[in-house]
Amino acid sequence: MASNSLRQVPVLTLLLVAGLVAFSYVPERVWSDINLKPVRLFSSIQEDTKPSPPLSLAKKTPSAKTAPKAEEPVAVQKHQLPCPAGITCIEDYDSTGQGLKQIMKALSEEAQTRPVRIAFFGDSFIEGDMLCGDFRDTLQALFGGRGVGYVPLTSPVANFRATIRHQFRNFKTYSVLQKQQGSPALGVAGYSFIPEGNNVVNYSTGRPFGASHFDRVRVFYQADRSSALRYTFGSQPEQADTLTAHSRLTEHDVAAAGSQVRFSFGSGLTLYGLSFESDHGVYVDNFSIRGNSGWGLLGVSESMYQQFNSLQHYKLVILQYGLNVIQPNTTQLGWYVPKMMAAIERIKKGFPEASILIIGVSDRSMRQADSYVSFPSIPYLIEAQRGMSRKTGVTFWNLWEAMGGEGSMVKYVNAGLANKDYTHLKYAGGRKIARLLAKALLFEKKKYDQNLTTEPAAMRTAAQRSGSDSSRQRIVSQHRDLRNQRDPAGRKPESVF
């Protein structure tokens, strides 16, 4: 005869409640490390313990134009333009005050004749080419370029990335977030791919983005032995090629214009991605990994960064992280900062030719009573990110302030610019932030161009001896024409002015 278990219900209920109460006392950083939200059983009846923001953020997060003098760079260039209204300016913590010199010099002197590359590392905030797509499109409209740059062999966001579509089968994928014993060395994007039998990957570029065509494709790989490569552009006949053996990272260039290509690979290869591009202009490579706090940058060796940079020669590296770090009451970040600073230093060593830009965390909201409010801990993380920028001597852009500060994510959601998780953008929101970032970068370009015309006479004489003075004057006059300039694809960058 079955026994009656009713009397066991109160005991089980008490055990469940006791377990939830115990979980409530688990430190927030533990939940952050495993990408789970903290358990707060009595959050609805507890007294509001909203932390007071750091003193420097009590009234307003300092921007480049309002930051206290103690935070200004040691050496400031003369003839600097003041930060105009409507722009959240980039803060430069380089000891010389020229933290963006490499990218500005490249945009001025190289973009018309060779590729100028930007590496954009981030988390789910930029996946699917969210934000990066419009940022790339704006810069290509101004400085030239056709193609989306780097694309992986497989991707969890292939179904909704708008700038390039791709389907794939039979590739083994390794990443910094899924470490496996005996896995191959991870590439610059934090991934590596092993082709299996009967593999295929198909790419097709998409509109309305300007990168609707490309002029060549570069394949990044390592190979123990020579391996077969087959590819088809559009409706053309299939072609065969060979990827020669290389023990270090190398590239294979396939020169053919189009908007669609299909690849299949032989065995004995470790693949790291492909790049869709032309022979000049600006390329923004999207290196996003969902769930990455920024520590994932340490999962790629310094040697691999250097090998990839020897092929790409990046002039700007952007680091966008923070959403996987912040929780509503995260005010102590001593567990996070040292490791993230180590990641920044690894990036600096891996990309010595590049300017480095850290983007502060975006706004993120939580439900409180019958409304949504910004995480009260956001100013703490922003101050930590600014402090890391200062200590490592790189540049910083306060995205939270650019969005509108406290409560801005709620406004984005209400305007249809962000999703109702009050964390991630929609494409329209990505477009808006891309324009804010482009405005900040182009204002720095304007300052750089102005300084070219105010150099000491001795420097101008040296420039004339090197034959570059006429080039400098062309660059300065070019900026005046940007408002009405259109590229060959018909793109006009009026949205950033």
XYZ file of C-alpha atoms in Angstrom:
497
model
C 0.000 0.000 0.000
C 1.424 3.389 -1.007
C 2.394 5.642 1.910
C 1.090 9.179 2.331
C 3.931 11.687 1.719
C 1.945 14.792 2.664
C 3.717 15.194 5.993
C 7.058 15.458 4.119
C 5.991 18.632 2.275
C 6.711 21.077 5.156
C 10.187 19.568 5.601
C 11.002 19.893 1.894
C 9.675 23.472 1.864
C 11.889 24.431 4.807
C 14.913 22.863 3.118
C 14.194 24.792 -0.107
C 13.817 28.108 1.722
C 17.005 27.456 3.697
C 18.868 26.745 0.465
C 17.664 29.972 -1.174
C 18.610 31.989 1.905
C 22.080 30.408 1.827
C 22.465 31.299 -1.855
C 21.556 34.904 -1.008
C 24.820 35.228 0.890
C 27.019 33.977 -1.962
C 29.300 36.880 -3.105
C 28.222 38.544 -6.367
C 31.515 37.908 -8.099
C 30.888 34.146 -7.861
C 27.673 34.529 -9.856
C 29.482 36.813 -12.324
C 32.218 34.249 -12.891
C 29.658 31.613 -13.962
C 27.401 34.047 -15.863
C 24.380 33.675 -13.541
C 22.328 36.318 -11.820
C 22.703 36.432 -8.022
C 19.936 34.976 -5.848
C 18.271 37.645 -3.706
C 15.327 36.025 -1.938
C 14.221 39.108 -0.004
C 15.134 41.796 -2.551
C 11.567 43.078 -2.796
C 11.277 43.796 0.957
C 14.860 44.719 1.816
C 15.785 48.327 2.448
C 17.220 50.007 -0.643
C 20.985 49.782 -0.338
C 21.835 51.682 -3.479
C 25.555 52.450 -3.176
C 26.796 55.999 -3.326
C 28.796 56.598 -6.498
C 32.489 57.473 -6.337
C 33.138 61.103 -5.493
C 34.303 61.857 -9.017
C 30.973 60.529 -10.319
C 28.618 61.895 -7.667
C 27.280 64.638 -9.932
C 28.326 63.602 -13.413
C 30.767 61.123 -14.848
C 33.748 63.228 -16.004
C 34.117 63.529 -19.739
C 37.178 64.696 -21.603
C 35.988 68.290 -21.253
C 34.964 68.135 -17.572
C 37.524 65.746 -16.066
C 39.560 67.222 -13.189
C 43.053 68.397 -14.020
C 44.570 65.531 -12.067
C 43.253 63.153 -14.734
C 44.574 65.104 -17.703
C 47.573 63.732 -19.615
C 51.018 64.853 -18.513
C 51.861 66.342 -21.890
C 49.064 68.190 -23.667
C 49.373 69.324 -27.270
C 49.060 73.007 -27.974
C 46.270 74.476 -30.078
C 43.748 71.870 -28.898
C 40.137 72.470 -29.843
C 37.650 72.431 -26.955
C 35.232 69.503 -26.882
C 32.078 70.703 -28.667
C 28.550 70.269 -27.392
C 26.898 67.058 -28.483
C 30.102 65.006 -28.486
C 31.459 62.865 -25.666
C 35.137 63.291 -26.356
C 37.821 60.648 -26.043
C 40.022 60.972 -22.946
C 43.726 60.558 -23.670
C 45.885 59.142 -20.863
C 48.982 58.615 -22.985
C 51.957 60.350 -21.331
C 52.566 62.389 -24.502
C 48.921 63.250 -25.094
C 49.092 61.470 -28.470
C 47.380 58.176 -27.689
C 45.515 58.199 -31.013
C 48.415 59.298 -33.177
C 48.849 55.928 -34.918
C 45.279 55.711 -36.204
C 45.081 59.410 -37.100
C 48.336 59.273 -39.012
C 47.176 56.155 -40.867
C 43.819 57.698 -41.804
C 45.617 60.761 -43.108
C 48.506 59.163 -44.967
C 47.662 55.537 -45.765
C 43.928 54.942 -46.243
C 43.908 56.082 -49.873
C 46.612 53.624 -50.916
C 46.541 50.670 -48.473
C 44.251 49.056 -45.877
C 43.972 50.718 -42.470
C 42.707 48.173 -39.958
C 40.823 48.536 -36.675
C 40.405 45.569 -34.319
C 37.162 45.809 -32.303
C 37.167 43.341 -29.383
C 33.993 42.970 -27.338
C 31.170 40.870 -25.924
C 27.541 40.291 -26.940
C 26.986 44.068 -27.099
C 28.657 44.090 -30.551
C 27.927 40.550 -31.789
C 26.225 40.182 -35.129
C 28.194 43.278 -36.223
C 25.882 45.343 -34.030
C 27.426 48.833 -33.798
C 30.553 47.702 -35.699
C 28.694 47.462 -39.009
C 27.577 51.091 -39.049
C 30.883 52.256 -37.558
C 32.721 50.489 -40.391
C 30.309 51.804 -43.009
C 30.753 55.402 -41.865
C 34.544 55.208 -41.941
C 34.546 53.496 -45.336
C 32.288 56.220 -46.731
C 34.864 58.775 -45.584
C 38.160 57.007 -46.226
C 37.359 54.219 -48.699
C 37.254 50.450 -48.455
C 35.002 47.574 -49.592
C 34.363 44.492 -47.499
C 33.572 43.586 -43.909
C 37.080 42.484 -42.950
C 37.486 39.475 -40.658
C 34.800 36.779 -40.492
C 35.115 33.427 -38.623
C 34.485 29.993 -40.140
C 31.554 29.295 -37.792
C 29.514 31.667 -35.675
C 26.588 31.484 -33.219
C 25.212 34.720 -34.727
C 25.451 33.790 -38.409
C 21.657 33.813 -38.721
C 21.212 37.450 -37.722
C 24.418 39.220 -38.724
C 23.290 41.724 -41.342
C 26.609 42.735 -42.918
C 27.503 39.261 -44.164
C 25.536 36.025 -44.220
C 27.131 32.656 -43.964
C 26.220 29.009 -43.630
C 28.660 26.285 -42.659
C 28.949 22.600 -41.868
C 31.525 20.144 -40.588
C 33.970 22.383 -38.735
C 35.214 21.698 -35.213
C 35.211 24.968 -33.253
C 37.439 25.862 -30.288
C 37.180 29.075 -28.238
C 38.533 30.796 -25.127
C 35.229 30.094 -23.353
C 35.260 26.361 -24.136
C 38.747 25.157 -23.310
C 39.482 21.591 -24.332
C 42.538 19.480 -23.717
C 44.701 19.183 -26.792
C 42.954 22.031 -28.625
C 44.957 23.959 -31.248
C 46.344 27.409 -30.567
C 43.567 29.996 -30.544
C 43.631 32.846 -33.057
C 43.347 36.580 -32.516
C 39.542 36.422 -32.274
C 39.699 33.770 -29.546
C 38.696 30.960 -31.932
C 40.270 28.251 -34.035
C 38.606 25.858 -36.473
C 39.471 22.381 -37.725
C 37.836 21.347 -41.039
C 36.290 17.881 -41.033
C 35.173 15.707 -43.948
C 32.767 17.147 -46.510
C 33.028 20.633 -45.009
C 31.697 23.770 -46.683
C 31.233 27.412 -45.781
C 29.265 29.884 -47.884
C 29.468 33.695 -47.493
C 27.287 36.351 -49.098
C 27.503 40.057 -48.366
C 24.387 42.012 -47.542
C 22.787 45.395 -47.989
C 22.016 48.128 -46.956
C 25.593 48.234 -45.703
C 28.146 49.640 -48.149
C 30.319 46.548 -47.886
C 28.128 44.749 -50.402
C 31.090 43.590 -52.486
C 34.740 42.716 -51.973
C 37.787 42.494 -54.219
C 39.750 39.749 -52.502
C 39.540 37.168 -49.741
C 42.430 36.269 -47.442
C 42.437 32.938 -45.589
C 44.356 32.748 -42.272
C 45.652 29.297 -41.336
C 48.408 26.978 -40.100
C 49.129 23.643 -41.813
C 51.274 20.618 -41.031
C 51.255 19.742 -44.709
C 49.941 21.123 -47.980
C 46.176 20.979 -48.186
C 43.539 21.387 -50.866
C 41.336 24.460 -51.189
C 38.284 24.665 -53.443
C 36.234 27.797 -53.938
C 33.455 29.191 -56.103
C 32.662 32.881 -56.652
C 29.006 33.482 -57.440
C 27.905 31.364 -60.385
C 31.432 30.864 -61.730
C 32.927 27.356 -62.089
C 34.612 25.872 -59.025
C 38.353 26.490 -58.791
C 41.063 24.482 -57.027
C 44.084 25.789 -55.155
C 46.630 24.623 -52.578
C 47.333 25.904 -49.077
C 51.037 25.289 -48.563
C 52.440 23.986 -45.268
C 53.360 26.599 -42.626
C 54.136 25.927 -38.973
C 53.252 29.531 -38.042
C 50.218 31.621 -38.875
C 50.142 32.556 -42.538
C 47.681 33.764 -45.171
C 46.508 32.723 -48.606
C 45.193 35.454 -50.886
C 42.349 34.732 -53.297
C 41.906 37.660 -55.682
C 38.388 37.778 -57.092
C 35.630 40.357 -56.875
C 32.055 39.550 -56.026
C 29.408 39.332 -53.349
C 29.229 35.567 -52.776
C 31.841 32.860 -52.296
C 31.859 29.214 -51.248
C 34.883 27.418 -49.746
C 35.765 23.836 -48.842
C 39.030 22.800 -47.199
C 41.206 19.718 -47.077
C 42.618 18.049 -43.962
C 45.685 18.898 -41.875
C 44.657 22.539 -41.346
C 43.960 24.840 -38.429
C 41.872 27.734 -39.737
C 41.581 31.131 -38.038
C 39.165 33.043 -40.259
C 38.917 34.948 -43.522
C 39.042 38.618 -44.443
C 36.846 40.237 -47.127
C 38.394 43.458 -48.398
C 39.938 45.543 -51.169
C 43.418 47.023 -51.532
C 42.814 50.264 -49.585
C 40.450 51.981 -47.164
C 39.348 51.247 -43.594
C 38.421 47.830 -42.179
C 36.847 47.191 -38.778
C 37.356 43.574 -37.701
C 34.658 42.423 -35.267
C 36.119 40.100 -32.609
C 33.097 39.569 -30.370
C 32.611 36.657 -27.975
C 29.359 36.311 -26.083
C 29.858 36.075 -22.306
C 33.436 37.420 -22.379
C 34.389 39.687 -19.480
C 37.613 40.775 -21.180
C 39.724 38.158 -19.440
C 39.290 36.032 -22.547
C 41.962 38.215 -24.153
C 44.453 36.347 -21.956
C 43.363 33.070 -23.555
C 45.250 34.053 -26.729
C 49.032 34.040 -26.547
C 51.068 37.186 -27.015
C 52.864 35.378 -29.838
C 49.599 34.757 -31.701
C 48.601 38.421 -31.407
C 52.000 39.388 -32.805
C 51.790 36.871 -35.638
C 48.355 38.107 -36.656
C 49.449 41.724 -36.380
C 52.420 40.999 -38.658
C 49.837 40.233 -41.365
C 47.284 42.918 -40.467
C 49.240 45.890 -39.025
C 46.352 47.232 -36.934
C 46.362 50.987 -36.275
C 43.601 51.020 -33.645
C 42.468 48.401 -31.138
C 39.130 48.989 -29.390
C 38.225 47.072 -26.215
C 34.516 47.024 -25.281
C 33.759 44.999 -22.151
C 31.898 45.228 -18.862
C 28.386 43.807 -19.307
C 29.554 40.408 -18.061
C 31.234 41.988 -15.037
C 28.588 44.303 -13.662
C 25.819 43.281 -11.255
C 23.398 45.700 -9.578
C 25.531 46.234 -6.458
C 29.027 45.450 -7.722
C 31.131 48.138 -6.058
C 34.316 46.204 -5.232
C 36.292 45.407 -8.384
C 39.655 44.420 -6.948
C 39.028 40.872 -8.184
C 38.599 42.110 -11.765
C 40.946 45.045 -12.369
C 44.403 43.380 -12.097
C 43.555 40.621 -14.547
C 41.954 43.062 -16.996
C 45.007 45.316 -16.804
C 47.145 42.289 -17.667
C 44.921 41.744 -20.706
C 45.379 45.370 -21.793
C 49.144 45.063 -21.459
C 49.094 41.886 -23.557
C 47.147 43.732 -26.258
C 49.669 46.584 -26.182
C 52.566 44.167 -26.658
C 50.732 42.177 -29.310
C 49.799 45.269 -31.352
C 52.693 47.714 -30.899
C 51.750 49.737 -33.978
C 48.221 50.450 -32.738
C 46.482 53.082 -30.683
C 44.380 51.537 -27.883
C 40.863 52.742 -26.999
C 38.898 51.371 -24.037
C 35.142 51.848 -24.273
C 33.388 52.185 -20.930
C 30.434 49.977 -20.050
C 27.036 50.925 -21.465
C 23.954 51.612 -19.401
C 22.081 48.578 -18.089
C 18.781 48.598 -16.234
C 16.962 46.424 -13.713
C 13.400 46.277 -12.522
C 12.677 48.150 -9.306
C 9.061 48.218 -8.093
C 7.023 49.183 -11.169
C 9.813 50.744 -13.237
C 13.317 50.154 -14.554
C 16.396 51.956 -13.224
C 20.092 51.884 -14.097
C 22.353 49.553 -12.149
C 23.607 51.757 -9.290
C 27.026 50.103 -9.618
C 27.712 51.295 -13.182
C 29.675 54.409 -12.093
C 32.044 52.178 -10.112
C 32.918 50.101 -13.157
C 33.309 53.198 -15.333
C 35.698 54.703 -12.811
C 37.634 51.419 -12.734
C 37.831 51.349 -16.542
C 39.018 54.940 -16.598
C 41.601 54.100 -13.937
C 42.872 51.166 -15.993
C 43.177 53.451 -19.015
C 45.155 55.948 -16.968
C 47.510 53.347 -15.487
C 48.191 51.660 -18.832
C 48.514 54.960 -20.725
C 45.763 54.402 -23.291
C 42.623 56.292 -24.347
C 39.098 55.997 -22.928
C 35.599 56.756 -24.232
C 32.693 57.003 -21.805
C 29.887 55.216 -23.619
C 27.546 55.547 -20.627
C 27.805 59.333 -20.792
C 27.464 59.318 -24.597
C 24.208 57.327 -24.293
C 22.824 59.886 -21.852
C 23.963 58.531 -18.486
C 21.585 57.269 -15.850
C 18.295 56.003 -17.252
C 19.490 56.054 -20.863
C 18.878 52.341 -21.498
C 15.225 52.793 -20.516
C 14.993 55.587 -23.084
C 16.625 53.364 -25.698
C 14.125 50.578 -25.027
C 11.157 52.961 -25.148
C 12.431 54.364 -28.466
C 12.818 50.894 -29.988
C 16.626 51.126 -29.986
C 17.291 48.330 -27.481
C 15.814 45.011 -26.435
C 13.542 44.565 -23.437
C 16.292 42.788 -21.515
C 17.441 46.391 -20.890
C 20.993 45.317 -21.739
C 21.433 44.673 -25.469
C 20.918 46.918 -28.469
C 18.821 46.499 -31.551
C 20.427 47.396 -34.878
C 18.899 50.879 -34.726
C 20.531 51.425 -31.337
C 23.830 50.117 -32.650
C 23.582 52.617 -35.505
C 23.088 55.483 -33.048
C 26.046 54.518 -30.866
C 28.213 53.906 -33.950
C 27.577 57.503 -34.987
C 28.405 58.773 -31.496
C 31.703 56.881 -31.576
C 32.449 58.031 -35.118
C 31.811 61.651 -34.106
C 34.267 61.323 -31.232
C 36.923 59.725 -33.449
C 36.454 62.249 -36.266
C 36.734 65.124 -33.810
C 40.121 63.698 -32.825
C 40.953 63.577 -36.526
C 40.020 67.233 -36.834
C 42.357 68.099 -33.955
C 45.110 66.040 -35.550
C 44.674 67.822 -38.888
C 44.723 71.186 -37.150
C 47.993 70.344 -35.421
C 49.525 69.506 -38.791
C 48.998 73.111 -39.886
C 50.405 74.566 -36.641
C 53.654 72.599 -36.468
C 56.877 74.538 -35.809
C 58.646 75.812 -38.894
C 61.502 73.340 -38.468
C 59.092 70.422 -38.615
C 57.376 71.837 -41.680
C 60.759 72.232 -43.380
C 61.607 68.612 -42.614
C 58.245 67.553 -44.036
C 58.973 69.477 -47.224
C 62.371 67.789 -47.548
C 60.651 64.399 -47.284
C 58.166 65.394 -49.972
C 55.140 65.061 -47.675
C 54.088 68.711 -47.258
C 51.776 68.687 -50.254
C 50.254 65.470 -48.958
C 49.573 67.136 -45.600
C 47.833 70.065 -47.236
C 45.726 67.665 -49.277
C 44.683 65.853 -46.094
C 43.655 69.064 -44.337
C 41.620 70.288 -47.315
C 40.069 66.841 -47.681
C 38.462 67.162 -44.250
C 36.606 70.302 -45.348
C 34.914 68.339 -48.123
C 33.741 65.391 -46.016
C 30.205 66.713 -45.572
C 29.377 66.270 -49.257
C 31.752 63.449 -50.128
C 30.340 60.189 -51.492
C 32.286 57.008 -52.034
C 31.965 54.820 -55.175
C 29.103 52.910 -53.527
C 27.139 56.137 -53.124
C 27.525 56.341 -49.347
C 27.426 59.773 -47.792
C 28.641 60.252 -44.200
C 26.413 63.188 -43.292
C 25.038 61.334 -40.264
C 28.204 61.851 -38.240
C 28.307 65.666 -38.489
